[in-house]
Coordinates of C-alpha atoms and ligand atoms in Angstrom, one line a residue:
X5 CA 116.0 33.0 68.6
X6 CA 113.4 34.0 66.3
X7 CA 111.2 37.0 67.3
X8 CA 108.2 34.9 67.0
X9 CA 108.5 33.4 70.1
X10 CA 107.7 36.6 71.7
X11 CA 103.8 37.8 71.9
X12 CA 103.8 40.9 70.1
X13 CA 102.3 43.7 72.3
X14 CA 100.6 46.2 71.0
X15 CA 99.4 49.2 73.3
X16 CA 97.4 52.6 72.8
X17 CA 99.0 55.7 74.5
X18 CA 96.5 58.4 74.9
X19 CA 98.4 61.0 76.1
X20 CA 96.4 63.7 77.8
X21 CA 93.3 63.1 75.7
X22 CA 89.5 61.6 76.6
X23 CA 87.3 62.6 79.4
X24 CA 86.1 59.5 81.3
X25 CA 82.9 58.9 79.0
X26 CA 84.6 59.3 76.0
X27 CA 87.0 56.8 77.2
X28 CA 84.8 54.2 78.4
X29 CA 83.1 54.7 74.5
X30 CA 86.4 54.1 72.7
X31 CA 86.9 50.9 74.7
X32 CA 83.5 49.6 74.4
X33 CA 84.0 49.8 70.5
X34 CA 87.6 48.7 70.4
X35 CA 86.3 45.8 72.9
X36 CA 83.5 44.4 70.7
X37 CA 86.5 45.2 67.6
X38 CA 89.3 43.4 69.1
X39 CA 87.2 40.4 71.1
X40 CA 88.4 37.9 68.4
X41 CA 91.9 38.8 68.4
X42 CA 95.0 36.2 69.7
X43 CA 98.7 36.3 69.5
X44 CA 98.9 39.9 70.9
X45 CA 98.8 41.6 74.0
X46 CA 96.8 44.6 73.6
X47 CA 97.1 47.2 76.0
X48 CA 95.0 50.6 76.4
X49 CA 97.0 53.7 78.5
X50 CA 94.1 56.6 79.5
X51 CA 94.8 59.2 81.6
X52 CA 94.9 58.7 85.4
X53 CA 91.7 60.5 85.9
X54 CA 89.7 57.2 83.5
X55 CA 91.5 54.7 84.8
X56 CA 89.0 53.5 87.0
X57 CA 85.9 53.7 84.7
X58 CA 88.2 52.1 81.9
X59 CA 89.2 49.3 83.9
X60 CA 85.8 48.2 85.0
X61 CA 84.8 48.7 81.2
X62 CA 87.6 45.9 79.9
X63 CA 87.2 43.3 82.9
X64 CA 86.6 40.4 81.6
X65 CA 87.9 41.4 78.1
X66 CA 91.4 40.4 76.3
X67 CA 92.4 44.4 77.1
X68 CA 94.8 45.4 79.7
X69 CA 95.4 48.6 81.7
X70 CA 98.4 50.6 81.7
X71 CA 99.6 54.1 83.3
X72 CA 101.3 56.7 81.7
X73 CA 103.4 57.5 84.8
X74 CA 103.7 55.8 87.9
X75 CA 105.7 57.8 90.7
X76 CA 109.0 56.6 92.6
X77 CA 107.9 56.0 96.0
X78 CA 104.8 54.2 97.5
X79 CA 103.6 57.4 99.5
X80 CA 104.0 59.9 101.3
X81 CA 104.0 63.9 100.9
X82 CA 104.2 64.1 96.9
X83 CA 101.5 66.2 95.9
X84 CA 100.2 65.4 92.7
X85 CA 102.0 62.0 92.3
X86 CA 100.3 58.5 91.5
X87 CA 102.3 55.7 93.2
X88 CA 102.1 51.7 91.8
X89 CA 100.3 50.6 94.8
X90 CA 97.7 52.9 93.5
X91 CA 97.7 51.7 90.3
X92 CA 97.6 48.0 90.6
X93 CA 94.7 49.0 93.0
X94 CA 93.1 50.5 90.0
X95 CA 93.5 47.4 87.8
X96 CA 96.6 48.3 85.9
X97 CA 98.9 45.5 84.5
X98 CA 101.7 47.9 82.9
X99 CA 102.8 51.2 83.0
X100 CA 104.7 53.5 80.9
X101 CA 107.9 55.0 81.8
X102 CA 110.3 57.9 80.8
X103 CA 108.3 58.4 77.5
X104 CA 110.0 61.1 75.5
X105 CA 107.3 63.8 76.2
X106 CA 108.2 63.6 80.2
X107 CA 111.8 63.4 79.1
X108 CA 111.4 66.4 77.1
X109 CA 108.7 68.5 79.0
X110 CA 108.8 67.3 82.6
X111 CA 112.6 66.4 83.8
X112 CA 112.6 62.6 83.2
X113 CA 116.0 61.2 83.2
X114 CA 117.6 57.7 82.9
X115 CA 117.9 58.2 86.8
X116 CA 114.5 58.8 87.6
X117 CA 112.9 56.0 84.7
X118 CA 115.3 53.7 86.7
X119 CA 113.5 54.5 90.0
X120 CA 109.6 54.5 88.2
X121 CA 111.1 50.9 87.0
X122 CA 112.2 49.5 90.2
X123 CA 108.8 51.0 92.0
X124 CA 106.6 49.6 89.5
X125 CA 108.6 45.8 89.5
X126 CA 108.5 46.0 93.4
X127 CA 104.3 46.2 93.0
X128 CA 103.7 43.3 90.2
X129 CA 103.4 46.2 87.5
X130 CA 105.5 45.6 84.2
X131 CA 107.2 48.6 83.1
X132 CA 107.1 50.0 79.2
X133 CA 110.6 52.1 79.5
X134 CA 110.7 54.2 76.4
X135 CA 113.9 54.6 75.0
X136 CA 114.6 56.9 71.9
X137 CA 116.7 59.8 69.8
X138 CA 116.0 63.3 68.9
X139 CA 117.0 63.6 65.3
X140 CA 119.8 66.1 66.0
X141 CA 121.3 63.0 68.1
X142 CA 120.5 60.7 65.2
X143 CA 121.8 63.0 62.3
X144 CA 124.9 63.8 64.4
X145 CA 125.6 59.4 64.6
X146 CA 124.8 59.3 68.6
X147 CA 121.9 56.7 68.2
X148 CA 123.6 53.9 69.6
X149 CA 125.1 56.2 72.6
X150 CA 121.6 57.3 73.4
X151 CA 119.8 54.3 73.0
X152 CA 122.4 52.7 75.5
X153 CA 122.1 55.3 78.0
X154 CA 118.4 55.5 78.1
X155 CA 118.2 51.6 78.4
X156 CA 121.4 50.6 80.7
X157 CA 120.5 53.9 82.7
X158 CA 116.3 52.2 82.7
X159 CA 117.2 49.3 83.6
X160 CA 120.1 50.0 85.8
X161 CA 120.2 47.3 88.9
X162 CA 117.5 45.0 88.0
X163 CA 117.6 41.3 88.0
X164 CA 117.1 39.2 85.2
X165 CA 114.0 38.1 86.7
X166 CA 112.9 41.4 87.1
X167 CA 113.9 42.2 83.5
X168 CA 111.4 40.1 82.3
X169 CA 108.9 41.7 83.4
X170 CA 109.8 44.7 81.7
X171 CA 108.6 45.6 77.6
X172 CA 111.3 48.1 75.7
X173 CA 109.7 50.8 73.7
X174 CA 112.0 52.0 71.1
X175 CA 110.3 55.6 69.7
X176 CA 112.7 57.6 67.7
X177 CA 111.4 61.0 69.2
X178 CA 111.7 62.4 65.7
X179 CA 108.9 59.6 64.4
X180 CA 106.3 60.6 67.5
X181 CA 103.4 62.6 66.0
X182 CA 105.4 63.2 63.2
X183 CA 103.8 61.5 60.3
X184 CA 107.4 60.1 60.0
X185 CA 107.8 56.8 60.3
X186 CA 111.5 54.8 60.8
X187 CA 111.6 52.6 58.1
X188 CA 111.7 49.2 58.8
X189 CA 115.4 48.5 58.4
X190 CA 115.6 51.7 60.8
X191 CA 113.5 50.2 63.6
X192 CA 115.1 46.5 63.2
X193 CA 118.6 48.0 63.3
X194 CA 118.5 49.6 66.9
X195 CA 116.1 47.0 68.1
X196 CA 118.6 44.5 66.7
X197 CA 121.0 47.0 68.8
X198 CA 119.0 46.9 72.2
X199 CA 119.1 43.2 72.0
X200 CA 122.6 43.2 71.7
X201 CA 122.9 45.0 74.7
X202 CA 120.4 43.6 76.9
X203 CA 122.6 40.1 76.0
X204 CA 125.5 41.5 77.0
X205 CA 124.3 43.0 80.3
X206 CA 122.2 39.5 80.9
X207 CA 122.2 36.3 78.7
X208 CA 121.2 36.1 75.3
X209 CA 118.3 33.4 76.5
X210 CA 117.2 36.2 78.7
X211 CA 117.3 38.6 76.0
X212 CA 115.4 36.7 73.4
X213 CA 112.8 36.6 75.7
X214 CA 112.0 40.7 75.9
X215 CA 109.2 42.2 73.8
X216 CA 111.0 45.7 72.0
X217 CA 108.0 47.6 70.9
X218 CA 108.3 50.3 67.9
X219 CA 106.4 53.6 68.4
X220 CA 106.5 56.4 66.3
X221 CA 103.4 57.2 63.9
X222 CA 102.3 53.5 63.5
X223 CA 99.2 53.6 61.8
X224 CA 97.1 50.4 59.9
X225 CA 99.1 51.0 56.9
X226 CA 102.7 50.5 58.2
X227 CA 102.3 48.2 61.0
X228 CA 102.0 44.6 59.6
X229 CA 106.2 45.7 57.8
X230 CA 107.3 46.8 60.9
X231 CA 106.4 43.8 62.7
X232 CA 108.0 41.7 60.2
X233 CA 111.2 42.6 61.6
X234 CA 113.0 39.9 63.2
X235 CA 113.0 41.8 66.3
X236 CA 110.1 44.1 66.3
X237 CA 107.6 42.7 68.7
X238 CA 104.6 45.0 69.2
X239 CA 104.0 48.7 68.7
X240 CA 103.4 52.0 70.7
X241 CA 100.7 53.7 69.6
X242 CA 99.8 57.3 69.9
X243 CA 97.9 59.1 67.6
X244 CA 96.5 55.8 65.9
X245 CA 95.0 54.1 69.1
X246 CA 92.8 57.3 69.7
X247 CA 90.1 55.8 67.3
X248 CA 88.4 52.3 67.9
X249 CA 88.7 51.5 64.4
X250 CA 92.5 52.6 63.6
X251 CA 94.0 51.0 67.2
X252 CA 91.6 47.9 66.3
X253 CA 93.1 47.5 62.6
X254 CA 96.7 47.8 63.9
X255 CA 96.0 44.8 66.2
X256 CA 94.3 42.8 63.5
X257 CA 97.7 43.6 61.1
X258 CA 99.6 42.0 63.8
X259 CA 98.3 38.3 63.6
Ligands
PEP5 C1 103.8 57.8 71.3 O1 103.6 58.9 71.8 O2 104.2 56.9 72.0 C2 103.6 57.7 69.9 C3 104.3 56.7 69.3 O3 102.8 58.6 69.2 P1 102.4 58.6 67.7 O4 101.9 57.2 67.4 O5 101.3 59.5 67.6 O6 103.6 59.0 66.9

């Protein structure tokens, strides 16, 4: 099936950046910016500590909330944690999970993404599970054998009901704040990849119907090529979605 049946998403990770005001005044600009736009999902992802003040700023707007993180379980003695029973209280829609910088800096693995997953699903969240390679991996030919741990490990155990719910963020981790883009042929190729094995894990009706998301220094320039790809359906931003304008113009190169 063609990858325009899919709505491209396209969502803004802002890492640990913006206090709460200087939150709620990126989203006031990118609102009036982005109030025409249709065909895309567009999703903002602040820090925990604006995720209230931002999701009062974009009710009633065509933005969604997302997480960064969600913890395992619903509560309990986990100091520090943020459950998704919290989060959907706060007005979240999505949340992102094992994204390369918790992978690399705070123990993520495919065991505990597949746990963030589940907990998420089980609260009505839908779960962006980041999937990508270090360039050693890639330069050494393991692409393919990463990419299919992180996303068999991710998705490890979930229905295909519940796998619909879920986006796929492909980020090589050697493209993230790198300035270094994966060409498009890149990109296409493993998302052509993690199609493949999302059909043979499920069905390839269910397959077709899963947004793959490329991240990794999209900026206005390079995003209306990448989403040319067959099966390039939306884009995780970082650096890009920090700025109204940038993160507006990215969405506008989508339609
Ligand atoms: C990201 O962290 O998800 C990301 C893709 O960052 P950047 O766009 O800055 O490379």
């Amino acid at each position: 099936m063609e990858g325009t049946m899919r709505t491209p998403i396209i969502a803004g990770n802002w890492k640990l950046n913006k206090t709460i005001s200087e939150a709620v005044a990126l989203t006031t600009a990118l609102k009036a910016l982005v109030v025409d736009a249709t065909g895309v999902e567009i999703i903002v992802a602040p820090s925990f500590t604006a995720l209230a003040a931002v999701s009062d700023s974009i009710a009633a707007s065509n933005i969604h909330l997302a997480a960064q993180d969600v913890y395992s379980e619903d509560s309990g003695a986990f100091t520090g944690e943020v459950s998704a029973p919290m989060l959907k209280d706060v007005g979240c829609d999505y949340v992102i999970i094992g994204h390369s910088e918790r992978r690399q800096f705070f123990g993520e693995t495919n065991e505990s993404v597949n746990q963030k997953t589940k907990a998420a699903l089980a609260h009505d969240l839908k779960p962006i599970i980041c999937v990508g390679e270090q360039l050693e991996e890639r330069e050494a030919g393991q692409t393919e054998a990463v990419i299919k741990s992180h996303v068999t490990g991710g998705i490890a155990g979930l229905s295909a009901a519940d796998l619909l719910s879920c986006v796929i963020a492909y980020e090589p981790v050697w493209a993230i704040g790198t300035g270094k883009t994966a060409t498009p042929a890149q990109a296409q190729e493993v998302h052509n990849f993690i199609r493949g094995l999302l059909t043979k894990a499920y069905s390839a009706e269910v397959a077709s119907q899963i947004c793959i998301q490329y991240g990794g220094s999209v900026k206005p320039e390079n995003t209306a090529e990448l989403i040319a790809q067959p099966d390039v359906d939306g884009a995780l931003v970082g650096g890009a979605s920090l700025e109204a304008e940038s993160f507006a113009q990215i969405v506008q190169n989508v339609q």
